[in-house]
Tab-separated table of C-alpha atoms in Angstrom:
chain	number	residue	atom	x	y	z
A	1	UNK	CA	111.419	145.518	24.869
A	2	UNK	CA	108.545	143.519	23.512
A	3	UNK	CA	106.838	146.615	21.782
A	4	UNK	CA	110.489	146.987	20.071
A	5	UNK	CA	110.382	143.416	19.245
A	6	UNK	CA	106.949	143.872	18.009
A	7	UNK	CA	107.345	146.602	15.593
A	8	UNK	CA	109.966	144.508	14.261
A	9	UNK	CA	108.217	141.453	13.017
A	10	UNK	CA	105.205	143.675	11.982
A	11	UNK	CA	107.707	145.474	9.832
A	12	UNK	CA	109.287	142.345	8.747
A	13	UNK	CA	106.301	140.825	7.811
A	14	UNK	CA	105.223	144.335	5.647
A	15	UNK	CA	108.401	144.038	3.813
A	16	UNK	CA	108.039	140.279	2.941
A	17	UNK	CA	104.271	141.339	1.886
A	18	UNK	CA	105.560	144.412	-0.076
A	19	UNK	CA	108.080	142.480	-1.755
A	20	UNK	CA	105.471	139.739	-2.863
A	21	UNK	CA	102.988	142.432	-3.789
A	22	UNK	CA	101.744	142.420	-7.588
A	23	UNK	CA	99.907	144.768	-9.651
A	24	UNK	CA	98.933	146.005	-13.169
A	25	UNK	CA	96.613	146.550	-16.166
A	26	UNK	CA	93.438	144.431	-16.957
A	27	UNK	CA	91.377	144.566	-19.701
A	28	UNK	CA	88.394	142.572	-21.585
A	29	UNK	CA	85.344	141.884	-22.479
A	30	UNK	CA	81.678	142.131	-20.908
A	31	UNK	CA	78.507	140.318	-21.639
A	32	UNK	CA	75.874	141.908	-19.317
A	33	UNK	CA	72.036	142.345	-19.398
A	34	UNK	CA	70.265	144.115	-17.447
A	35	UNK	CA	67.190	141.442	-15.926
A	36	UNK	CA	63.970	142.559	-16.533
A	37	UNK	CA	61.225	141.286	-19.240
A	38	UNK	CA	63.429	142.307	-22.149
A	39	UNK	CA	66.533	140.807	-20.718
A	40	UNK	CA	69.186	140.337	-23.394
A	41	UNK	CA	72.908	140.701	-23.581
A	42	UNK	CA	75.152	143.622	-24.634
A	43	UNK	CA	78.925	142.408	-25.695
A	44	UNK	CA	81.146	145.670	-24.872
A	45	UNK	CA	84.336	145.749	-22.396
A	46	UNK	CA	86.252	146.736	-19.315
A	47	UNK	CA	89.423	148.554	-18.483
A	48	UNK	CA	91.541	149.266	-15.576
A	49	UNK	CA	94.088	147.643	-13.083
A	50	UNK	CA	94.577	145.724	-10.252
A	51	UNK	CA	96.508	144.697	-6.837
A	52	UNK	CA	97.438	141.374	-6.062
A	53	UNK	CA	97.917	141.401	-1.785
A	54	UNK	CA	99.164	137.873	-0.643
A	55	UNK	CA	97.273	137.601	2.364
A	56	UNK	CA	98.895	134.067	3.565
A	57	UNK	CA	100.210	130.643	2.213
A	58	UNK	CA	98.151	130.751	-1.215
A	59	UNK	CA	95.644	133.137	-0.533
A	60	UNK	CA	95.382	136.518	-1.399
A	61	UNK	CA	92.897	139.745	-1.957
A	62	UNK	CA	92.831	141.429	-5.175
A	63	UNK	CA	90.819	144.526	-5.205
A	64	UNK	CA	90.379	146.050	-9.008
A	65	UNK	CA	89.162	149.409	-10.652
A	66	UNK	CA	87.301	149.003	-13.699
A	67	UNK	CA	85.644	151.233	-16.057
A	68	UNK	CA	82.755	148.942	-17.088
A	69	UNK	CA	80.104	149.401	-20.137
A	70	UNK	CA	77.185	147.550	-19.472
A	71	UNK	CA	73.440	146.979	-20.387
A	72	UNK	CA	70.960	145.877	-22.779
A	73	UNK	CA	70.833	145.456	-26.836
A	74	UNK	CA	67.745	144.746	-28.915
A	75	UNK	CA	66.816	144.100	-32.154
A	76	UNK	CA	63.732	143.903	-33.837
A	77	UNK	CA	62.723	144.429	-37.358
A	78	UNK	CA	65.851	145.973	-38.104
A	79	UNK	CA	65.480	148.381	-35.633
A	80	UNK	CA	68.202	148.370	-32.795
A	81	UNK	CA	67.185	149.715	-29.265
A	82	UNK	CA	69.811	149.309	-25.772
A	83	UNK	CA	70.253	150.778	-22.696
A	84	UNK	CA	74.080	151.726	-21.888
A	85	UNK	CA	75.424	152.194	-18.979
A	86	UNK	CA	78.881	152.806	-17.898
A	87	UNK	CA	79.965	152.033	-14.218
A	88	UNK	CA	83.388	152.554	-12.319
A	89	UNK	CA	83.486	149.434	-10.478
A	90	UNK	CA	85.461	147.983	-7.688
A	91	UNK	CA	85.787	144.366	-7.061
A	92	UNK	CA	87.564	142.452	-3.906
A	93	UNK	CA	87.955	139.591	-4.854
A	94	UNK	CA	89.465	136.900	-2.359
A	95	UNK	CA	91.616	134.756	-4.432
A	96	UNK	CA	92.890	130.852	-4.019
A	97	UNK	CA	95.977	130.710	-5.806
A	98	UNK	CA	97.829	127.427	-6.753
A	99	UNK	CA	101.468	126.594	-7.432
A	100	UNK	CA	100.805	125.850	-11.068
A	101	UNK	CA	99.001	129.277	-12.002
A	102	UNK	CA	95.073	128.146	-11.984
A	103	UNK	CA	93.230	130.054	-9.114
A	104	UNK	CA	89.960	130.662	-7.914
A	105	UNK	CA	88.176	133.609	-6.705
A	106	UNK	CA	85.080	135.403	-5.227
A	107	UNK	CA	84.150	138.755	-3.969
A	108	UNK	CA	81.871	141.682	-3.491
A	109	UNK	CA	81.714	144.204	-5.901
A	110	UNK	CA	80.657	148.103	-5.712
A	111	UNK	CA	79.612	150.435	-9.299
A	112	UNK	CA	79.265	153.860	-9.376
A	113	UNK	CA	76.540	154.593	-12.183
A	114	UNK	CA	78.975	157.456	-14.405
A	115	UNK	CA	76.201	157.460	-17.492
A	116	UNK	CA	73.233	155.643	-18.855
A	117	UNK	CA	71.715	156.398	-21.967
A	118	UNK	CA	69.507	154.796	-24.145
A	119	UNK	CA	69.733	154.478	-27.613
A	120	UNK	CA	67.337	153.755	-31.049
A	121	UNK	CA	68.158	153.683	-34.706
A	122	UNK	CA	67.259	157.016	-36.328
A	123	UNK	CA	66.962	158.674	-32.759
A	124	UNK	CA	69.288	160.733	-30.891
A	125	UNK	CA	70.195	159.347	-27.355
A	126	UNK	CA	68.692	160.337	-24.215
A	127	UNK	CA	69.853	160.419	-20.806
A	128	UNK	CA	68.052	157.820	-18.329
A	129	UNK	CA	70.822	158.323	-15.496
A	130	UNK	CA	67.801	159.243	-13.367
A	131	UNK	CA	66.008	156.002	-13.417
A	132	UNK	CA	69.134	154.482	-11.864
A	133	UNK	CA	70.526	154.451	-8.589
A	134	UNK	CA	73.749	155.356	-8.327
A	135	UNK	CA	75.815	152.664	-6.882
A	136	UNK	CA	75.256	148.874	-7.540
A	137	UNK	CA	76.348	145.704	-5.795
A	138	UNK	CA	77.162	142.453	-7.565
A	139	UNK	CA	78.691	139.422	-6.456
A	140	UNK	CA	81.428	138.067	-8.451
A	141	UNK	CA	83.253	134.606	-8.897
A	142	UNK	CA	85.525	133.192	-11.542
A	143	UNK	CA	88.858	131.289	-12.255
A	144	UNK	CA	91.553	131.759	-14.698
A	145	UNK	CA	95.312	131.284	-14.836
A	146	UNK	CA	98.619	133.695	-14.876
A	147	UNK	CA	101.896	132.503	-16.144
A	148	UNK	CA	105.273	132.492	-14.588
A	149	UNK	CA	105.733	135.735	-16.885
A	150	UNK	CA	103.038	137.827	-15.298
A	151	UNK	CA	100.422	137.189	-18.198
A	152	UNK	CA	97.079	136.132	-16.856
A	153	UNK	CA	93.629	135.462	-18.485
A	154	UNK	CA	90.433	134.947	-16.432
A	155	UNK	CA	86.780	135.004	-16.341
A	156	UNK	CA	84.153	135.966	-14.184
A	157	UNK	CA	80.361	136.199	-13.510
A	158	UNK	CA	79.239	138.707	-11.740
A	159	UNK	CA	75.447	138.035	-10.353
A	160	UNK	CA	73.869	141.624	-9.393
A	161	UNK	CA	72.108	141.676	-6.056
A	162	UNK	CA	70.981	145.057	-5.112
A	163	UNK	CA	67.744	146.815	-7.593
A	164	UNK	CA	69.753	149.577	-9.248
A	165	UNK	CA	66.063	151.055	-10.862
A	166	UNK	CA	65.235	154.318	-9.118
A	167	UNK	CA	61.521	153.762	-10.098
A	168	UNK	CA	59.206	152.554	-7.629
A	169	UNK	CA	57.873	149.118	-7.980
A	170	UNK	CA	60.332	148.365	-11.093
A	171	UNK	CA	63.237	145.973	-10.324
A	172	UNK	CA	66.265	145.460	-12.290
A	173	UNK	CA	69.430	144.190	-11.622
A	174	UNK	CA	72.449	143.790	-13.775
A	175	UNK	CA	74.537	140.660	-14.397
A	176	UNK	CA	77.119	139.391	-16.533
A	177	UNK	CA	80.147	137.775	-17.442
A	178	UNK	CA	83.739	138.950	-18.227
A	179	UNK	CA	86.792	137.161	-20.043
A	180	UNK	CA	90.184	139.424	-18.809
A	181	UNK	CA	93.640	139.763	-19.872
A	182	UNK	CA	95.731	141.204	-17.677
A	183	UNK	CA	99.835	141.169	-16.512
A	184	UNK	CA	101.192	141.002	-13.157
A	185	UNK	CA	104.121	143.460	-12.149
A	186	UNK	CA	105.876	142.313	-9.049
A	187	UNK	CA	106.716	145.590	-6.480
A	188	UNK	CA	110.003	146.361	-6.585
A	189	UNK	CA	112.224	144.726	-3.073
């Protein structure tokens, strides 16, 4: 009787979840460098969606998908050098949510390294997906607020922790901040 009466709170419980779920598109743009004597910041943007999971009371976990571009721009003597990279990332982000829309959040993120290239005025563009690891791992925390409508606008800074240089005795890192629009779908229930 009690592993009856269990089943039915846990599915109670998953239906009150499922019903409070949200979800949907997010878009924006970046400002990342990548650190490193030259540091300066590329402007480009990021794309993907999102699922809101209301964890309890006015917390909840939001992991993400993004396609990300990311990297450095230079110029100098009208010459324009950057290296580009462009990362599927997924952020988990452990949100604080009030009543009024404003919330708070923080999280891990993972990228997987999809290209790199670097480019030069009056040069074609070379591959450099070899002097980069293949995954990164960033840090990220940020605010914004979402409307009673579903629209929401954020940012975020993401601070890169692990070396994502493949090169031995070279350390870079990338970091960067965001500014998102996205809109909130509540599941269906």
């Amino acid at each position: 009787m009690k592993k009856v009466f269990f089943i039915f709170v846990v599915l109670g419980l998953s239906a009150t979840t499922m019903a409070q779920l949200g979800f949907g598109p997010k878009a924006g743009l970046n400002k990342y460098a990548l650190t490193g004597d030259d540091q300066s910041y590329l402007t480009s943007f990021h794309i993907g969606g999102f699922v809101q999971i209301p964890v309890s009371g006015l917390f909840a976990v939001q992991p993400e998908l993004l396609f990300s571009k990311q990297g450095n721009a230079f110029e100098e003597n009208d010459e324009k050098f950057g290296v580009y990279t462009t990362y599927l990332n997924v952020p988990i982000m452990l949100q604080l949510n009030t009543k009024s829309g404003f919330y708070v959040e923080t999280g891990p993120e993972v990228g997987f390294l999809l290209a790199a290239k670097s480019k030069e005025t009056g040069a074609p563009d070379l591959d450099v997906k070899k002097f980069f690891k293949s995954t990164n791992i960033s840090l990220g925390a940020g605010a914004g607020y979402r409307f009673k409508m579903g629209l929401g606008i954020g940012v975020r800074y993401n601070f890169g922790l692990a070396n994502i240089s493949s090169e031995p005795n070279i350390e870079t890192k990338t970091t960067g901040g965001q500014i998102s629009l996205s809109y909130k779908f509540k599941a269906p229930g």
